[in-house]
Coordinates of C-alpha atoms in Angstrom, one line a residue:
X1 CA -35.5 25.9 -26.8
X2 CA -32.6 23.4 -26.3
X3 CA -29.3 24.3 -25.0
X4 CA -26.3 22.1 -25.4
X5 CA -25.0 20.7 -22.1
X6 CA -21.4 21.7 -21.6
X7 CA -19.1 19.5 -19.5
X8 CA -17.0 22.1 -17.9
X9 CA -15.0 19.5 -15.9
X10 CA -13.9 17.8 -19.2
X11 CA -12.9 21.2 -20.6
X12 CA -11.0 22.3 -17.5
X13 CA -7.9 20.3 -18.3
X14 CA -8.0 18.7 -14.9
X15 CA -6.2 15.3 -14.8
X16 CA -7.6 12.8 -12.3
X17 CA -5.6 10.1 -10.5
X18 CA -7.4 7.3 -8.8
X19 CA -5.1 5.6 -6.3
X20 CA -7.5 2.7 -6.1
X21 CA -6.3 1.7 -9.6
X22 CA -2.9 0.9 -8.0
X23 CA -4.4 -1.4 -5.3
X24 CA -2.7 -4.8 -5.3
X25 CA -4.5 -7.4 -7.4
X26 CA -3.0 -10.2 -5.3
X27 CA -4.9 -11.4 -2.2
X28 CA -3.5 -10.1 1.1
X29 CA -2.9 -12.6 3.9
X30 CA -1.9 -12.0 7.5
X31 CA 0.4 -14.4 9.4
X32 CA 0.3 -14.1 13.2
X33 CA 3.1 -15.8 15.1
X34 CA 1.0 -16.0 18.3
X35 CA -0.2 -19.6 17.7
X36 CA 3.4 -20.8 17.7
X37 CA 4.2 -19.3 21.2
X38 CA 4.5 -21.6 24.2
X39 CA 1.7 -20.7 26.6
X40 CA 1.1 -17.6 24.5
X41 CA 4.2 -16.0 26.0
X42 CA 7.5 -17.2 24.6
X43 CA 8.9 -18.8 21.5
X44 CA 10.8 -22.0 22.0
X45 CA 13.3 -22.5 19.2
X46 CA 13.0 -26.3 18.8
X47 CA 9.2 -26.3 18.9
X48 CA 9.0 -23.3 16.5
X49 CA 11.3 -24.9 14.0
X50 CA 9.3 -28.1 14.1
X51 CA 6.0 -26.3 13.7
X52 CA 7.1 -24.1 10.8
X53 CA 8.6 -27.2 9.1
X54 CA 5.1 -28.9 9.2
X55 CA 3.2 -25.8 8.3
X56 CA 1.3 -25.5 5.0
X57 CA 3.2 -22.6 3.3
X58 CA 1.5 -23.2 0.0
X59 CA -1.5 -21.4 1.2
X60 CA 0.4 -18.2 0.6
X61 CA 1.2 -18.9 -3.0
X62 CA 0.9 -15.7 -5.0
X63 CA -0.4 -13.7 -2.0
X64 CA 1.1 -10.6 -0.3
X65 CA 1.7 -11.5 3.3
X66 CA 1.8 -9.3 6.4
X67 CA 3.8 -11.1 9.2
X68 CA 3.2 -10.0 12.8
X69 CA 2.7 -11.2 16.4
X70 CA -0.6 -10.2 18.1
X71 CA 0.7 -11.3 21.5
X72 CA 2.6 -9.0 23.8
X73 CA 5.7 -11.2 23.6
X74 CA 9.3 -10.6 22.6
X75 CA 9.9 -12.4 19.3
X76 CA 13.6 -13.0 18.4
X77 CA 14.6 -11.5 15.1
X78 CA 15.7 -14.9 13.8
X79 CA 12.1 -16.2 14.0
X80 CA 11.0 -13.5 11.5
X81 CA 13.9 -14.5 9.3
X82 CA 12.8 -18.1 9.4
X83 CA 9.3 -17.1 8.5
X84 CA 10.6 -15.0 5.6
X85 CA 12.7 -17.9 4.4
X86 CA 9.6 -20.1 4.3
X87 CA 7.5 -17.5 2.5
X88 CA 10.2 -16.7 -0.1
X89 CA 9.3 -18.2 -3.4
X90 CA 5.6 -18.8 -2.4
X91 CA 4.4 -15.3 -1.5
X92 CA 4.3 -12.4 -3.9
X93 CA 5.5 -10.0 -1.2
X94 CA 6.3 -10.1 2.5
X95 CA 6.1 -7.3 5.0
X96 CA 6.6 -7.1 8.7
X97 CA 3.4 -5.7 10.4
X98 CA -0.3 -5.5 9.7
X99 CA -2.2 -5.4 6.5
X100 CA -2.1 -1.6 6.9
X101 CA 1.7 -1.7 7.0
X102 CA 1.7 -4.0 3.9
X103 CA -0.5 -1.6 1.9
X104 CA 1.6 1.4 2.9
X105 CA 4.8 -0.3 1.8
X106 CA 3.1 -1.5 -1.4
X107 CA 1.9 1.9 -2.3
X108 CA 5.3 3.5 -1.5
X109 CA 7.0 1.1 -3.8
X110 CA 4.4 1.2 -6.6
X111 CA 4.0 5.0 -6.7
X112 CA 7.7 5.5 -6.8
X113 CA 7.9 3.4 -9.9
X114 CA 5.3 5.4 -11.9
X115 CA 6.5 7.7 -14.7
X116 CA 4.8 10.9 -13.5
X117 CA 6.1 13.0 -16.4
X118 CA 2.7 13.0 -18.1
X119 CA 1.4 15.0 -15.1
X120 CA 4.0 17.8 -15.4
X121 CA 2.4 21.2 -15.4
X122 CA -1.1 19.9 -15.1
X123 CA -4.0 20.5 -12.7
X124 CA -4.4 17.2 -10.8
X125 CA -7.2 15.8 -8.7
X126 CA -6.4 12.9 -6.5
X127 CA -9.7 11.0 -6.3
X128 CA -11.1 10.3 -2.9
X129 CA -14.0 8.0 -1.8
X130 CA -13.3 4.9 -3.8
X131 CA -14.2 1.3 -3.3
X132 CA -10.6 0.2 -2.4
X133 CA -9.1 0.6 1.1
X134 CA -6.3 3.0 0.0
X135 CA -4.1 3.9 3.0
X136 CA -3.6 7.5 4.0
X137 CA 0.2 7.1 3.4
X138 CA -0.5 6.7 -0.3
X139 CA -2.0 10.2 -0.4
X140 CA 1.1 11.5 1.4
X141 CA 3.3 9.7 -1.1
X142 CA 1.6 10.8 -4.3
X143 CA 1.4 14.4 -3.1
X144 CA 5.1 14.4 -2.3
X145 CA 5.9 13.1 -5.8
X146 CA 3.6 15.5 -7.6
X147 CA 4.4 18.8 -5.8
X148 CA 7.7 19.4 -7.8
X149 CA 5.9 18.9 -11.2
X150 CA 2.2 19.8 -10.8
X151 CA 0.6 23.1 -11.4
X152 CA -2.1 22.4 -8.8
X153 CA -3.1 19.4 -6.7
X154 CA -6.6 18.9 -5.4
X155 CA -8.4 16.2 -3.5
X156 CA -11.9 14.9 -4.2
X157 CA -13.8 14.6 -7.5
X158 CA -13.2 17.0 -10.4
X159 CA -16.6 18.6 -9.7
X160 CA -16.0 19.1 -6.0
X161 CA -12.4 19.5 -4.9
X162 CA -10.4 20.6 -1.9
X163 CA -7.3 22.6 -2.9
X164 CA -4.1 21.1 -1.6
X165 CA -1.2 22.7 -3.5
X166 CA -0.8 25.5 -6.1
X167 CA 2.6 26.2 -7.7
X168 CA 4.2 29.5 -7.0
X169 CA 4.1 32.5 -9.5
X170 CA 6.7 32.1 -12.1
X171 CA 6.1 28.4 -12.3
X172 CA 7.6 26.9 -15.5
X173 CA 6.4 23.4 -16.6

């Protein structure tokens, strides 16, 4: 006696979004200004300008760069501007802060460029547990973008989800 196996998940009409698919393909680099500080405390303009003039900026070609200072020092704004000027044209993208800040900004920009009209009126699962380090902010962003158009939003895998949002009665897609 053989029974056909029915894939109820496939028949459910649930659309899955994997935020890991939007992860940047470019390498991510971090640039710490701490090594350019005098005695690890202050930034001397003349020394800083000389050091950045001699620095190998080509190592950032095609990469996304997070610029920060790990020392507890006051860095003048113009120093970040000089770093940005040196990275412009070499780096694919530049963000102030850590790798985490870079990923948050990247996902914000990327998700806001997506045409979400194909998800209008659908039951959507935002996949969790992937092999990419997707920041929590990306989940906030995609939820915010989908709430006005989705029938339901869930988190997890189609076979095991956590309900997040359900449209109100009278919803019209």
